Amino acid sequence: MPTAIGFSRYGAPEVLHPLQIETPRPGPGQALVRVRAAGVNPVDCKIRRGEFAGAEPRRFPQRLGNEFAGTVVELGPDNPAESAVAVGTDVLGSASAQAYAETLVVDTAGLVVKPPSVPWEAAAGLPAAGQTARTALLRLDVRPGDVVLVHAAAGGVGTIAVQLARELGARVIGTASEANHDYLRGLGAVPVAYGPGLTERVRALVPEGIDAALDLVGGEAVTTSLALVGDRRRIGTTVDRKAVEEHGVQRVGGRSHAALREVADMAAADRLTLPVRTFPLGEAASAHRAVETGHVRGKVVLLVPGLGSAAHPGVAPRAPHLGSV
Ligand SMILES: NC(=O)c1ccc[n+]([C@@H]2O[C@H](COP(=O)([O-])OP(=O)(O)OC[C@H]3O[C@@H](n4cnc5c(N)ncnc54)[C@H](OP(=O)(O)O)[C@@H]3O)[C@@H](O)[C@H]2O)c1
């Protein structure tokens, strides 16, 4: 029986535990995927802590994990003959609360073929942050010559958003702690420290103002964006619901197959960098602790052991490293 990671009560990372699951069967238009790596996102920690408990039926044990990379091992009926996905194809994609597992079933329509040059751990870190970053920049209508402010630029979404905005021809200012300033310069952004005085520091860097802003942290980031961006529809947030309701800021994020293909292609062409810190699947609690520091650079990814991945460590956690995305 395959193993998954889930939890049977809300709480600290320690509530995560292994579950034995039935091998799922792919239905029409679906594939059974042998998971090689699964991305960990802040939302997984929020679900585990019970922050959405009121909005969802309480069903335990509950599983987690919204993104993965793996290999198709079985196809259900009614998959189109022209589908790019066959048994044996390496893929990446989004899942709904089930990717921390050795196997999962997903619709083939949402899958993207994994470029061979992109390592498993990097591929698994692309779907959520990549789709969020790409769809956000589209919504904010980022164009060549724009000056774009990305808050929390060193995290998963921020790292990809900075590089996509540069690719679109924008100048990018990115907020991060001092320790990440060289990192942001390497991505092509001008770094600025967050914290009191942020608005003044950004204004000093760009006296002519900011064209668009992407907020990934809320609070001060929204205040600064409202002060510096003339058109509120060009401010997007993934986190600050109040800013959406009270200030007409756009709620951004969302999935798009085209967006995922685009970031995978960029990764294959060596035009996208994503640092990845890996943990074995069985050490999901440590992975959650890392994400909950709020200071991850790039992504945290779980590796499913025993699949001959070059990235499979016998030890954990590994030191942070640059996935060669
Ligand atoms: N991942 C997704 O696909 C997705 C989708 C929809 C919504 N969201 C939401 O968007 C938010 C960001 O997601 P993420 O995955 O990018 O998070 P993340 O990777 O965990 O973000 C970590 C980064 O946040 C930075 N940071 C911490 N406090 C900050 C502050 N006060 N100002 C500026 N930067 C700060 C850290 O930089 P330093 O270490 O330099 O402090 C770190 O690099 C989360 O709330 C998430 O739930 C994410």
JSON list of C-alpha atoms in Angstrom, two decimals, residues 102-245:
[
{"chain": "A", "resi": 102, "resn": "GLU", "atom": "CA", "xyz": [3.76, 8.08, -3.23]},
{"chain": "A", "resi": 103, "resn": "THR", "atom": "CA", "xyz": [0.89, 8.01, -5.73]},
{"chain": "A", "resi": 104, "resn": "LEU", "atom": "CA", "xyz": [-1.98, 10.26, -6.75]},
{"chain": "A", "resi": 105, "resn": "VAL", "atom": "CA", "xyz": [-4.67, 10.53, -9.41]},
{"chain": "A", "resi": 106, "resn": "VAL", "atom": "CA", "xyz": [-5.12, 13.73, -11.43]},
{"chain": "A", "resi": 107, "resn": "ASP", "atom": "CA", "xyz": [-6.81, 14.93, -14.60]},
{"chain": "A", "resi": 108, "resn": "THR", "atom": "CA", "xyz": [-4.39, 14.60, -17.50]},
{"chain": "A", "resi": 109, "resn": "ALA", "atom": "CA", "xyz": [-5.60, 17.93, -18.92]},
{"chain": "A", "resi": 110, "resn": "GLY", "atom": "CA", "xyz": [-3.76, 19.84, -16.17]},
{"chain": "A", "resi": 111, "resn": "LEU", "atom": "CA", "xyz": [-0.43, 18.04, -16.60]},
{"chain": "A", "resi": 112, "resn": "VAL", "atom": "CA", "xyz": [2.67, 19.49, -18.20]},
{"chain": "A", "resi": 113, "resn": "VAL", "atom": "CA", "xyz": [5.46, 17.25, -19.50]},
{"chain": "A", "resi": 114, "resn": "LYS", "atom": "CA", "xyz": [8.55, 17.65, -17.31]},
{"chain": "A", "resi": 115, "resn": "PRO", "atom": "CA", "xyz": [11.52, 18.87, -19.33]},
{"chain": "A", "resi": 116, "resn": "PRO", "atom": "CA", "xyz": [14.28, 16.28, -18.86]},
{"chain": "A", "resi": 117, "resn": "SER", "atom": "CA", "xyz": [16.81, 18.94, -17.84]},
{"chain": "A", "resi": 118, "resn": "VAL", "atom": "CA", "xyz": [14.70, 20.17, -14.92]},
{"chain": "A", "resi": 119, "resn": "PRO", "atom": "CA", "xyz": [15.44, 18.20, -11.71]},
{"chain": "A", "resi": 120, "resn": "TRP", "atom": "CA", "xyz": [12.53, 16.54, -9.92]},
{"chain": "A", "resi": 121, "resn": "GLU", "atom": "CA", "xyz": [12.71, 18.79, -6.88]},
{"chain": "A", "resi": 122, "resn": "ALA", "atom": "CA", "xyz": [12.72, 21.94, -8.96]},
{"chain": "A", "resi": 123, "resn": "ALA", "atom": "CA", "xyz": [9.85, 20.68, -11.15]},
{"chain": "A", "resi": 124, "resn": "ALA", "atom": "CA", "xyz": [7.75, 19.98, -8.05]},
{"chain": "A", "resi": 125, "resn": "GLY", "atom": "CA", "xyz": [8.30, 23.54, -6.82]},
{"chain": "A", "resi": 126, "resn": "LEU", "atom": "CA", "xyz": [7.07, 25.19, -10.01]},
{"chain": "A", "resi": 127, "resn": "PRO", "atom": "CA", "xyz": [3.29, 24.59, -10.25]},
{"chain": "A", "resi": 128, "resn": "ALA", "atom": "CA", "xyz": [1.86, 26.64, -7.36]},
{"chain": "A", "resi": 129, "resn": "ALA", "atom": "CA", "xyz": [4.34, 29.50, -7.24]},
{"chain": "A", "resi": 130, "resn": "GLY", "atom": "CA", "xyz": [4.82, 29.55, -11.03]},
{"chain": "A", "resi": 131, "resn": "GLN", "atom": "CA", "xyz": [1.12, 29.69, -11.87]},
{"chain": "A", "resi": 132, "resn": "THR", "atom": "CA", "xyz": [0.47, 32.21, -9.11]},
{"chain": "A", "resi": 133, "resn": "ALA", "atom": "CA", "xyz": [3.29, 34.49, -10.26]},
{"chain": "A", "resi": 134, "resn": "ARG", "atom": "CA", "xyz": [2.45, 34.25, -13.96]},
{"chain": "A", "resi": 135, "resn": "THR", "atom": "CA", "xyz": [-1.30, 34.78, -13.60]},
{"chain": "A", "resi": 136, "resn": "ALA", "atom": "CA", "xyz": [-0.69, 37.67, -11.17]},
{"chain": "A", "resi": 137, "resn": "LEU", "atom": "CA", "xyz": [1.59, 39.52, -13.59]},
{"chain": "A", "resi": 138, "resn": "LEU", "atom": "CA", "xyz": [-0.94, 38.99, -16.37]},
{"chain": "A", "resi": 139, "resn": "ARG", "atom": "CA", "xyz": [-3.70, 40.41, -14.17]},
{"chain": "A", "resi": 140, "resn": "LEU", "atom": "CA", "xyz": [-1.49, 43.39, -13.32]},
{"chain": "A", "resi": 141, "resn": "ASP", "atom": "CA", "xyz": [-0.81, 43.89, -17.02]},
{"chain": "A", "resi": 142, "resn": "VAL", "atom": "CA", "xyz": [2.96, 44.12, -16.59]},
{"chain": "A", "resi": 143, "resn": "ARG", "atom": "CA", "xyz": [4.58, 45.49, -19.75]},
{"chain": "A", "resi": 144, "resn": "PRO", "atom": "CA", "xyz": [8.03, 46.43, -21.02]},
{"chain": "A", "resi": 145, "resn": "GLY", "atom": "CA", "xyz": [9.37, 49.54, -19.26]},
{"chain": "A", "resi": 146, "resn": "ASP", "atom": "CA", "xyz": [7.11, 49.19, -16.20]},
{"chain": "A", "resi": 147, "resn": "VAL", "atom": "CA", "xyz": [8.58, 49.53, -12.75]},
{"chain": "A", "resi": 148, "resn": "VAL", "atom": "CA", "xyz": [7.21, 46.64, -10.66]},
{"chain": "A", "resi": 149, "resn": "LEU", "atom": "CA", "xyz": [7.45, 46.31, -6.88]},
{"chain": "A", "resi": 150, "resn": "VAL", "atom": "CA", "xyz": [7.44, 42.70, -5.62]},
{"chain": "A", "resi": 151, "resn": "HIS", "atom": "CA", "xyz": [6.98, 42.28, -1.86]},
{"chain": "A", "resi": 152, "resn": "ALA", "atom": "CA", "xyz": [8.51, 39.12, -0.33]},
{"chain": "A", "resi": 153, "resn": "ALA", "atom": "CA", "xyz": [10.54, 38.76, -3.49]},
{"chain": "A", "resi": 154, "resn": "ALA", "atom": "CA", "xyz": [12.85, 36.03, -2.14]},
{"chain": "A", "resi": 155, "resn": "GLY", "atom": "CA", "xyz": [10.09, 33.49, -1.40]},
{"chain": "A", "resi": 156, "resn": "GLY", "atom": "CA", "xyz": [8.58, 30.93, -3.77]},
{"chain": "A", "resi": 157, "resn": "VAL", "atom": "CA", "xyz": [6.13, 33.17, -5.60]},
{"chain": "A", "resi": 158, "resn": "GLY", "atom": "CA", "xyz": [8.40, 36.21, -5.37]},
{"chain": "A", "resi": 159, "resn": "THR", "atom": "CA", "xyz": [11.45, 34.44, -6.84]},
{"chain": "A", "resi": 160, "resn": "ILE", "atom": "CA", "xyz": [9.48, 33.44, -9.91]},
{"chain": "A", "resi": 161, "resn": "ALA", "atom": "CA", "xyz": [7.56, 36.74, -10.18]},
{"chain": "A", "resi": 162, "resn": "VAL", "atom": "CA", "xyz": [10.80, 38.76, -10.21]},
{"chain": "A", "resi": 163, "resn": "GLN", "atom": "CA", "xyz": [12.22, 36.69, -13.06]},
{"chain": "A", "resi": 164, "resn": "LEU", "atom": "CA", "xyz": [8.97, 36.69, -15.06]},
{"chain": "A", "resi": 165, "resn": "ALA", "atom": "CA", "xyz": [8.63, 40.46, -14.69]},
{"chain": "A", "resi": 166, "resn": "ARG", "atom": "CA", "xyz": [12.23, 40.91, -15.88]},
{"chain": "A", "resi": 167, "resn": "GLU", "atom": "CA", "xyz": [11.47, 38.60, -18.80]},
{"chain": "A", "resi": 168, "resn": "LEU", "atom": "CA", "xyz": [8.50, 40.85, -19.65]},
{"chain": "A", "resi": 169, "resn": "GLY", "atom": "CA", "xyz": [10.87, 43.82, -19.83]},
{"chain": "A", "resi": 170, "resn": "ALA", "atom": "CA", "xyz": [10.02, 45.44, -16.48]},
{"chain": "A", "resi": 171, "resn": "ARG", "atom": "CA", "xyz": [12.39, 46.97, -13.94]},
{"chain": "A", "resi": 172, "resn": "VAL", "atom": "CA", "xyz": [11.83, 45.20, -10.62]},
{"chain": "A", "resi": 173, "resn": "ILE", "atom": "CA", "xyz": [12.23, 46.39, -7.04]},
{"chain": "A", "resi": 174, "resn": "GLY", "atom": "CA", "xyz": [12.05, 43.49, -4.57]},
{"chain": "A", "resi": 175, "resn": "THR", "atom": "CA", "xyz": [11.62, 43.57, -0.81]},
{"chain": "A", "resi": 176, "resn": "ALA", "atom": "CA", "xyz": [13.57, 41.17, 1.39]},
{"chain": "A", "resi": 177, "resn": "SER", "atom": "CA", "xyz": [15.75, 41.10, 4.48]},
{"chain": "A", "resi": 178, "resn": "GLU", "atom": "CA", "xyz": [19.37, 42.18, 4.04]},
{"chain": "A", "resi": 179, "resn": "ALA", "atom": "CA", "xyz": [20.47, 38.53, 3.88]},
{"chain": "A", "resi": 180, "resn": "ASN", "atom": "CA", "xyz": [18.59, 38.12, 0.59]},
{"chain": "A", "resi": 181, "resn": "HIS", "atom": "CA", "xyz": [19.73, 41.29, -1.15]},
{"chain": "A", "resi": 182, "resn": "ASP", "atom": "CA", "xyz": [22.56, 39.72, -3.14]},
{"chain": "A", "resi": 183, "resn": "TYR", "atom": "CA", "xyz": [20.18, 36.90, -4.03]},
{"chain": "A", "resi": 184, "resn": "LEU", "atom": "CA", "xyz": [17.64, 39.39, -5.41]},
{"chain": "A", "resi": 185, "resn": "ARG", "atom": "CA", "xyz": [20.33, 41.22, -7.37]},
{"chain": "A", "resi": 186, "resn": "GLY", "atom": "CA", "xyz": [21.21, 37.86, -8.91]},
{"chain": "A", "resi": 187, "resn": "LEU", "atom": "CA", "xyz": [17.60, 37.48, -10.05]},
{"chain": "A", "resi": 188, "resn": "GLY", "atom": "CA", "xyz": [17.70, 40.92, -11.66]},
{"chain": "A", "resi": 189, "resn": "ALA", "atom": "CA", "xyz": [15.83, 42.95, -9.02]},
{"chain": "A", "resi": 190, "resn": "VAL", "atom": "CA", "xyz": [16.91, 46.02, -7.08]},
{"chain": "A", "resi": 191, "resn": "PRO", "atom": "CA", "xyz": [16.60, 44.94, -3.42]},
{"chain": "A", "resi": 192, "resn": "VAL", "atom": "CA", "xyz": [15.08, 47.03, -0.66]},
{"chain": "A", "resi": 193, "resn": "ALA", "atom": "CA", "xyz": [14.68, 46.14, 3.02]},
{"chain": "A", "resi": 194, "resn": "TYR", "atom": "CA", "xyz": [11.13, 45.79, 4.32]},
{"chain": "A", "resi": 195, "resn": "GLY", "atom": "CA", "xyz": [10.10, 47.27, 7.68]},
{"chain": "A", "resi": 196, "resn": "PRO", "atom": "CA", "xyz": [9.44, 50.82, 8.92]},
{"chain": "A", "resi": 197, "resn": "GLY", "atom": "CA", "xyz": [10.26, 53.45, 6.28]},
{"chain": "A", "resi": 198, "resn": "LEU", "atom": "CA", "xyz": [9.69, 51.09, 3.32]},
{"chain": "A", "resi": 199, "resn": "THR", "atom": "CA", "xyz": [7.61, 53.63, 1.40]},
{"chain": "A", "resi": 200, "resn": "GLU", "atom": "CA", "xyz": [10.32, 56.29, 1.69]},
{"chain": "A", "resi": 201, "resn": "ARG", "atom": "CA", "xyz": [13.09, 53.87, 0.73]},
{"chain": "A", "resi": 202, "resn": "VAL", "atom": "CA", "xyz": [11.24, 52.76, -2.40]},
{"chain": "A", "resi": 203, "resn": "ARG", "atom": "CA", "xyz": [10.35, 56.36, -3.28]},
{"chain": "A", "resi": 204, "resn": "ALA", "atom": "CA", "xyz": [14.01, 57.32, -2.99]},
{"chain": "A", "resi": 205, "resn": "LEU", "atom": "CA", "xyz": [14.91, 54.53, -5.41]},
{"chain": "A", "resi": 206, "resn": "VAL", "atom": "CA", "xyz": [12.16, 55.35, -7.90]},
{"chain": "A", "resi": 207, "resn": "PRO", "atom": "CA", "xyz": [11.03, 58.99, -7.49]},
{"chain": "A", "resi": 208, "resn": "GLU", "atom": "CA", "xyz": [8.86, 58.71, -10.62]},
{"chain": "A", "resi": 209, "resn": "GLY", "atom": "CA", "xyz": [6.66, 56.07, -8.91]},
{"chain": "A", "resi": 210, "resn": "ILE", "atom": "CA", "xyz": [5.79, 52.43, -9.29]},
{"chain": "A", "resi": 211, "resn": "ASP", "atom": "CA", "xyz": [3.59, 51.12, -12.13]},
{"chain": "A", "resi": 212, "resn": "ALA", "atom": "CA", "xyz": [2.48, 47.84, -10.55]},
{"chain": "A", "resi": 213, "resn": "ALA", "atom": "CA", "xyz": [2.95, 46.03, -7.25]},
{"chain": "A", "resi": 214, "resn": "LEU", "atom": "CA", "xyz": [2.58, 42.40, -6.20]},
{"chain": "A", "resi": 215, "resn": "ASP", "atom": "CA", "xyz": [1.97, 41.90, -2.47]},
{"chain": "A", "resi": 216, "resn": "LEU", "atom": "CA", "xyz": [2.76, 38.46, -1.05]},
{"chain": "A", "resi": 217, "resn": "VAL", "atom": "CA", "xyz": [2.88, 39.43, 2.61]},
{"chain": "A", "resi": 218, "resn": "GLY", "atom": "CA", "xyz": [0.15, 41.99, 3.46]},
{"chain": "A", "resi": 219, "resn": "GLY", "atom": "CA", "xyz": [0.10, 44.90, 5.92]},
{"chain": "A", "resi": 220, "resn": "GLU", "atom": "CA", "xyz": [2.94, 47.35, 5.33]},
{"chain": "A", "resi": 221, "resn": "ALA", "atom": "CA", "xyz": [3.39, 46.00, 1.81]},
{"chain": "A", "resi": 222, "resn": "VAL", "atom": "CA", "xyz": [-0.15, 47.09, 0.93]},
{"chain": "A", "resi": 223, "resn": "THR", "atom": "CA", "xyz": [0.26, 50.51, 2.57]},
{"chain": "A", "resi": 224, "resn": "THR", "atom": "CA", "xyz": [3.43, 51.12, 0.57]},
{"chain": "A", "resi": 225, "resn": "SER", "atom": "CA", "xyz": [1.84, 49.91, -2.65]},
{"chain": "A", "resi": 226, "resn": "LEU", "atom": "CA", "xyz": [-1.18, 52.17, -2.15]},
{"chain": "A", "resi": 227, "resn": "ALA", "atom": "CA", "xyz": [1.12, 55.13, -1.56]},
{"chain": "A", "resi": 228, "resn": "LEU", "atom": "CA", "xyz": [3.28, 54.54, -4.64]},
{"chain": "A", "resi": 229, "resn": "VAL", "atom": "CA", "xyz": [1.08, 52.98, -7.35]},
{"chain": "A", "resi": 230, "resn": "GLY", "atom": "CA", "xyz": [-1.35, 55.37, -9.03]},
{"chain": "A", "resi": 231, "resn": "ASP", "atom": "CA", "xyz": [-3.77, 52.78, -10.43]},
{"chain": "A", "resi": 232, "resn": "ARG", "atom": "CA", "xyz": [-5.13, 50.49, -7.70]},
{"chain": "A", "resi": 233, "resn": "ARG", "atom": "CA", "xyz": [-6.09, 47.85, -10.25]},
{"chain": "A", "resi": 234, "resn": "ARG", "atom": "CA", "xyz": [-2.36, 47.41, -10.80]},
{"chain": "A", "resi": 235, "resn": "ILE", "atom": "CA", "xyz": [-1.82, 46.36, -7.18]},
{"chain": "A", "resi": 236, "resn": "GLY", "atom": "CA", "xyz": [-2.32, 42.64, -6.57]},
{"chain": "A", "resi": 237, "resn": "THR", "atom": "CA", "xyz": [-2.30, 40.66, -3.35]},
{"chain": "A", "resi": 238, "resn": "THR", "atom": "CA", "xyz": [-2.38, 36.93, -2.62]},
{"chain": "A", "resi": 239, "resn": "VAL", "atom": "CA", "xyz": [-2.92, 37.44, 1.11]},
{"chain": "A", "resi": 240, "resn": "ASP", "atom": "CA", "xyz": [-4.60, 40.68, 2.16]},
{"chain": "A", "resi": 241, "resn": "ARG", "atom": "CA", "xyz": [-8.36, 40.26, 1.83]},
{"chain": "A", "resi": 242, "resn": "LYS", "atom": "CA", "xyz": [-8.99, 43.58, 3.61]},
{"chain": "A", "resi": 243, "resn": "ALA", "atom": "CA", "xyz": [-6.97, 45.43, 0.98]},
{"chain": "A", "resi": 244, "resn": "VAL", "atom": "CA", "xyz": [-9.18, 43.88, -1.71]},
{"chain": "A", "resi": 245, "resn": "GLU", "atom": "CA", "xyz": [-12.42, 44.80, 0.07]}
]
